[in-house]
JSON list of C-alpha atoms in Angstrom, two decimals:
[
{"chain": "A", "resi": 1, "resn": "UNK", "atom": "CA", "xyz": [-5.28, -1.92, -17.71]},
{"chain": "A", "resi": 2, "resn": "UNK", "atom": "CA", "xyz": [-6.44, -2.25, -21.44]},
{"chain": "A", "resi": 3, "resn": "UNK", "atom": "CA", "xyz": [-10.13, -3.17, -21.96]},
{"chain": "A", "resi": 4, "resn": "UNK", "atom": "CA", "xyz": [-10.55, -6.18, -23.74]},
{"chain": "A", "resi": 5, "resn": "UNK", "atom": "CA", "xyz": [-12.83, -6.96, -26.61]},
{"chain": "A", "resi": 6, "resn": "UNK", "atom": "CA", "xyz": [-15.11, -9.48, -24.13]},
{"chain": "A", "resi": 7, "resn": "UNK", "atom": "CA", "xyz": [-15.37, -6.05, -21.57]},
{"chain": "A", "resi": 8, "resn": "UNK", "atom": "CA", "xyz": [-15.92, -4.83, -24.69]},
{"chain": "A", "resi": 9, "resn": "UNK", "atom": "CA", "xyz": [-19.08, -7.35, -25.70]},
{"chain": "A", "resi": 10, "resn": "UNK", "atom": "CA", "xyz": [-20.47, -6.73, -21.97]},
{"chain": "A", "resi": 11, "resn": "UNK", "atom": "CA", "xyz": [-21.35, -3.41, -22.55]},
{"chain": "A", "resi": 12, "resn": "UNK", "atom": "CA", "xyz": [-22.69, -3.76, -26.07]},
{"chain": "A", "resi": 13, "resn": "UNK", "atom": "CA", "xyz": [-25.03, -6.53, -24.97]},
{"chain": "A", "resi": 14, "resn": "UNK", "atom": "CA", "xyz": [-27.47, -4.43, -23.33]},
{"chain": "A", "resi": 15, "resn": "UNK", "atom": "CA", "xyz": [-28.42, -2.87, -26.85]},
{"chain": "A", "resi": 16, "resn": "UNK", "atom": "CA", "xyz": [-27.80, -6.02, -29.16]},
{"chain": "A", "resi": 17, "resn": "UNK", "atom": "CA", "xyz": [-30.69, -8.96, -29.61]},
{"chain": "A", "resi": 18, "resn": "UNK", "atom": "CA", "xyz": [-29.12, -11.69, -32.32]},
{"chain": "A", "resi": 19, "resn": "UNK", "atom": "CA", "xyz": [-31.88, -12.75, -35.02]},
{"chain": "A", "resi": 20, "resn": "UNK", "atom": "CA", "xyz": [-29.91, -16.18, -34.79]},
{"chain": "A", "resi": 21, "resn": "UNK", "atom": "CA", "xyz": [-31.24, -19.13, -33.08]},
{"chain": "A", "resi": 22, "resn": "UNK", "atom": "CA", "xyz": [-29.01, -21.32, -31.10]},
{"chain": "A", "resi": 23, "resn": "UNK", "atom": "CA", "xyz": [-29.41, -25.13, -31.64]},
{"chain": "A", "resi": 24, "resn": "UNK", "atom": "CA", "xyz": [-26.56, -26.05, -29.43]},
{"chain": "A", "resi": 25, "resn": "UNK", "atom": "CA", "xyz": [-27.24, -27.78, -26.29]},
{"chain": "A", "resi": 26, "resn": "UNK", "atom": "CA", "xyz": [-24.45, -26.25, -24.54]},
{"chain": "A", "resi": 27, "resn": "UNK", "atom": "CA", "xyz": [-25.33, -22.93, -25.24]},
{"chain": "A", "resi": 28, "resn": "UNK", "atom": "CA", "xyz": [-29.42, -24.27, -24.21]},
{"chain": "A", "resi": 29, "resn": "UNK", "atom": "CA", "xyz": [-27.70, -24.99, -21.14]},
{"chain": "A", "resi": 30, "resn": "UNK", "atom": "CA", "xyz": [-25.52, -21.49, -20.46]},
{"chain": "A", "resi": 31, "resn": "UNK", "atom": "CA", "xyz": [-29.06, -19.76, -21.17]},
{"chain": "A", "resi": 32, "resn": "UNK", "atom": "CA", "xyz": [-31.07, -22.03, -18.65]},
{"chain": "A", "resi": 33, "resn": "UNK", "atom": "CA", "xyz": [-28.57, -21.30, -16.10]},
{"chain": "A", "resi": 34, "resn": "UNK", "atom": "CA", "xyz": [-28.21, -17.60, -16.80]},
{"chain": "A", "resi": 35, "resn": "UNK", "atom": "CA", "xyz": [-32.10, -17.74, -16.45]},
{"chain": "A", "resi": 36, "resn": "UNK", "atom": "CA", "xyz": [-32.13, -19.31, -13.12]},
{"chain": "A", "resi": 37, "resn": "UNK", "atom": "CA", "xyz": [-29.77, -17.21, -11.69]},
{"chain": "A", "resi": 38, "resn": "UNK", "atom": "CA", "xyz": [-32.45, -14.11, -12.54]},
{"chain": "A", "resi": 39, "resn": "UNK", "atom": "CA", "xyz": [-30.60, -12.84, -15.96]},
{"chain": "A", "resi": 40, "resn": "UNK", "atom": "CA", "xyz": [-33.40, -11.83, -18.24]},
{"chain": "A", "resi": 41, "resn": "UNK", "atom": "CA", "xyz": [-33.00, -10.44, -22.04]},
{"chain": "A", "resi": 42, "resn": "UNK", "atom": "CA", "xyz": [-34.73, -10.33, -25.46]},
{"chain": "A", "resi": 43, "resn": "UNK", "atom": "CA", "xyz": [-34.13, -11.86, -27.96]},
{"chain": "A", "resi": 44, "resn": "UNK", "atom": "CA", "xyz": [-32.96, -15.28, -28.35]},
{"chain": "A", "resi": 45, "resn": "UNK", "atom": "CA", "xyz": [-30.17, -15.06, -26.34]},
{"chain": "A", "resi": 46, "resn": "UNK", "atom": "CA", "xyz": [-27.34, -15.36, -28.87]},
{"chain": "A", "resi": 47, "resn": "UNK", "atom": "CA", "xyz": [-25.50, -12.41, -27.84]},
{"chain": "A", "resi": 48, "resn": "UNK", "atom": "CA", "xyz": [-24.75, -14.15, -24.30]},
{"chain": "A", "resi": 49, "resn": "UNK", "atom": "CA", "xyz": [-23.78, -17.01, -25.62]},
{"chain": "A", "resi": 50, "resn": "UNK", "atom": "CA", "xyz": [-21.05, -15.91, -27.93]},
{"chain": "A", "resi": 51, "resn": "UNK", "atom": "CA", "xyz": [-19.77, -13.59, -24.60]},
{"chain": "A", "resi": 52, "resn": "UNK", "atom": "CA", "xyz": [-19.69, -16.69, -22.91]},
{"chain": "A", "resi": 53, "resn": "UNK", "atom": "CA", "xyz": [-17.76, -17.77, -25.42]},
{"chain": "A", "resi": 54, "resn": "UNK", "atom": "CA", "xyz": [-15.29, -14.98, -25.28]},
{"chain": "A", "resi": 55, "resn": "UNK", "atom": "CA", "xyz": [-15.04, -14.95, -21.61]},
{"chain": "A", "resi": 56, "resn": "UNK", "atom": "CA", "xyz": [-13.14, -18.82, -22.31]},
{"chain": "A", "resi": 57, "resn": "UNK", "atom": "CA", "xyz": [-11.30, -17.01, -24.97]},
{"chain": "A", "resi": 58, "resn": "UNK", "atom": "CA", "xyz": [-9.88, -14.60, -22.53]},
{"chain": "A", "resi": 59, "resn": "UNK", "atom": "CA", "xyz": [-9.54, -17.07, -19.78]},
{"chain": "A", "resi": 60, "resn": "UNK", "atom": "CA", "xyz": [-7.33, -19.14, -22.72]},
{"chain": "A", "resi": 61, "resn": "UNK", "atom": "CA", "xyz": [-5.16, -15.94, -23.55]},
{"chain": "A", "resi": 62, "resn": "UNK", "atom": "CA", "xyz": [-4.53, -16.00, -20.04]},
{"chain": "A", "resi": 63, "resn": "UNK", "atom": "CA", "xyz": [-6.60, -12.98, -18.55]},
{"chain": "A", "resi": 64, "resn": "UNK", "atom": "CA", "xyz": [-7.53, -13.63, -14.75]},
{"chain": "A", "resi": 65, "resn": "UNK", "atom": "CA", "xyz": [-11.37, -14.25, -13.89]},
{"chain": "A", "resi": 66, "resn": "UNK", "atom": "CA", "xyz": [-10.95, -11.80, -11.24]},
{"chain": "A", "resi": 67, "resn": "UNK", "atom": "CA", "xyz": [-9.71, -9.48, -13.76]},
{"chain": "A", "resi": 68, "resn": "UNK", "atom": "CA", "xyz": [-12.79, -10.16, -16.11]},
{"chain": "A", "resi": 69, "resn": "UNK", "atom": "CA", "xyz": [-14.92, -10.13, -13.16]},
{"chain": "A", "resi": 70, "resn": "UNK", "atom": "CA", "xyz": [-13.97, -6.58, -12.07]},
{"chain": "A", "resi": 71, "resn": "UNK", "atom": "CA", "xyz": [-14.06, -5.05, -15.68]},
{"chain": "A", "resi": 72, "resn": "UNK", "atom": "CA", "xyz": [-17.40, -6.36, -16.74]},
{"chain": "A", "resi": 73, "resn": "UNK", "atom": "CA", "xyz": [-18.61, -4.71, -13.40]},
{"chain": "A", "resi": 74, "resn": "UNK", "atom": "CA", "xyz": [-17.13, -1.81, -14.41]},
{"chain": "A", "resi": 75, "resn": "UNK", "atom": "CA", "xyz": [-18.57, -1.57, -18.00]},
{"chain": "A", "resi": 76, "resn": "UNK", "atom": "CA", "xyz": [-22.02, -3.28, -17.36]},
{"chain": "A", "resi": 77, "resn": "UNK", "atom": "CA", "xyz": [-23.19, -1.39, -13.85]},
{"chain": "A", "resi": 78, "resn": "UNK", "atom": "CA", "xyz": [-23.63, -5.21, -13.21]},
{"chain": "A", "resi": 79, "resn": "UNK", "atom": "CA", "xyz": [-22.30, -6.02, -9.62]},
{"chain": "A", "resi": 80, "resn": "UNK", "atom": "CA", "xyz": [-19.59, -8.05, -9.34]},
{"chain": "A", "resi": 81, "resn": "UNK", "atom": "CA", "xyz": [-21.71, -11.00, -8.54]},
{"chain": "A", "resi": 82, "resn": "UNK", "atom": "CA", "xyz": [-23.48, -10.69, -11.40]},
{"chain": "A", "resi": 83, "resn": "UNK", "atom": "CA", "xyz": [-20.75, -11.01, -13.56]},
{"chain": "A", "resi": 84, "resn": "UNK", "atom": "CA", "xyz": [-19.18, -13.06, -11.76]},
{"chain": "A", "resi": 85, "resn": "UNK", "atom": "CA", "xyz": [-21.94, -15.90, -12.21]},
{"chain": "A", "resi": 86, "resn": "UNK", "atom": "CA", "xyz": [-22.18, -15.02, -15.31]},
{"chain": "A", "resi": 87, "resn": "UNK", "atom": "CA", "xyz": [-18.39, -15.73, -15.71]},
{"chain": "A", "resi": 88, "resn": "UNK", "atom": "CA", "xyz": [-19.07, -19.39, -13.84]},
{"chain": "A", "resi": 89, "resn": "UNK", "atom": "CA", "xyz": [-21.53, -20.16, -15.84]},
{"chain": "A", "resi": 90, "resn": "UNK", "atom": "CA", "xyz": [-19.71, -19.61, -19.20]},
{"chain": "A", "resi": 91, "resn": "UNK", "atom": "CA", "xyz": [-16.91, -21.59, -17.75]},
{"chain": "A", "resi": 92, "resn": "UNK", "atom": "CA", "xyz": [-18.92, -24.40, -16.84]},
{"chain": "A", "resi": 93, "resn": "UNK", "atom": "CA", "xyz": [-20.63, -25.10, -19.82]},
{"chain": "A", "resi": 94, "resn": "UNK", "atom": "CA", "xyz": [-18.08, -23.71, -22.55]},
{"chain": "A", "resi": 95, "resn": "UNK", "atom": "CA", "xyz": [-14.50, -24.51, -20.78]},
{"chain": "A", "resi": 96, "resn": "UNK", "atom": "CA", "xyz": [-15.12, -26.31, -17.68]},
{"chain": "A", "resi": 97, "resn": "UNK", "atom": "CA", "xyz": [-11.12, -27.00, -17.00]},
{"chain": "A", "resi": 98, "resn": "UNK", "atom": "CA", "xyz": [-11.24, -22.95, -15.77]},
{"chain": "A", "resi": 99, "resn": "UNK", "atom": "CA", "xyz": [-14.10, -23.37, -14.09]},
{"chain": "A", "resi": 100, "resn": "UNK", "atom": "CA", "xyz": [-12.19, -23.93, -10.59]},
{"chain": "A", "resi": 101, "resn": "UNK", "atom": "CA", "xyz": [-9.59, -21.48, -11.13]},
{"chain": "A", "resi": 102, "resn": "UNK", "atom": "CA", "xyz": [-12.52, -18.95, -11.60]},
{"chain": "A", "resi": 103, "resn": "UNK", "atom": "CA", "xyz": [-14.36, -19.60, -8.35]},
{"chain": "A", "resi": 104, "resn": "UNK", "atom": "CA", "xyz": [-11.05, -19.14, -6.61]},
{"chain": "A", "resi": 105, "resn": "UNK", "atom": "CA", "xyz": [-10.27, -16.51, -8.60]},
{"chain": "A", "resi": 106, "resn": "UNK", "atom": "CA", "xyz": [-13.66, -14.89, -7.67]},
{"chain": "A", "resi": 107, "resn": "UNK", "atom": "CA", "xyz": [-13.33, -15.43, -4.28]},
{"chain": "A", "resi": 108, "resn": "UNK", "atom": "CA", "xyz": [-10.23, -12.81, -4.18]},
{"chain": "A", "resi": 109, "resn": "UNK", "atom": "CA", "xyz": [-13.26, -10.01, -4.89]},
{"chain": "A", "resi": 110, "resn": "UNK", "atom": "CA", "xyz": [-15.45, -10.86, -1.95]},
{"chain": "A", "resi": 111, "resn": "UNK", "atom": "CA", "xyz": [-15.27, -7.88, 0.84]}
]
């Protein structure tokens, strides 16, 4: 399977810490979620929020969340949990109407 360029943003995230401040309320939200469910970073977060932004891309250009979920795994040494709340959170506040499909989709990984 190809890698995509959001697999591709996963990896590069641990070494990348965006100067640019985000005044969207939306992405305020993503980040306060991310932070509750134990993600840390420095910076001002920017980074993650454009990757949550490319995860919807993906999700648009019809990759599978399960499919995302298992590659950013792969690429991030994040577990598949990790990514996959990540994944749920981007959907939730960036393109909610895959936000259902993901959670099922997500489910399909569970052992």
């Amino acid at each position: 399977m190809m890698k995509s360029a959001t697999m591709t943003a996963f990896a590069a995230l641990w070494l990348v810490a965006s100067p640019t401040a985000s005044a969207d309320s939306d992405d305020d939200a993503f980040l306060k979620t991310l932070e509750a469910g134990g993600f840390s970073w420095s910076g001002d977060g920017q980074p993650l929020v454009d990757l949550g932004h490319d995860i919807c891309g993906e999700l648009d250009s019809g990759m599978s969340a399960a499919d995302i979920i298992a590659q950013g795994a792969a690429e991030t040494g994040w577990t598949q949990t990790q990514v996959g709340y990540f994944l749920g959170a981007a959907a939730s506040e960036f393109c909610p109407g895959y936000l259902q499909q993901a959670v099922e989709e997500a489910k399909t990984l569970e052992g």
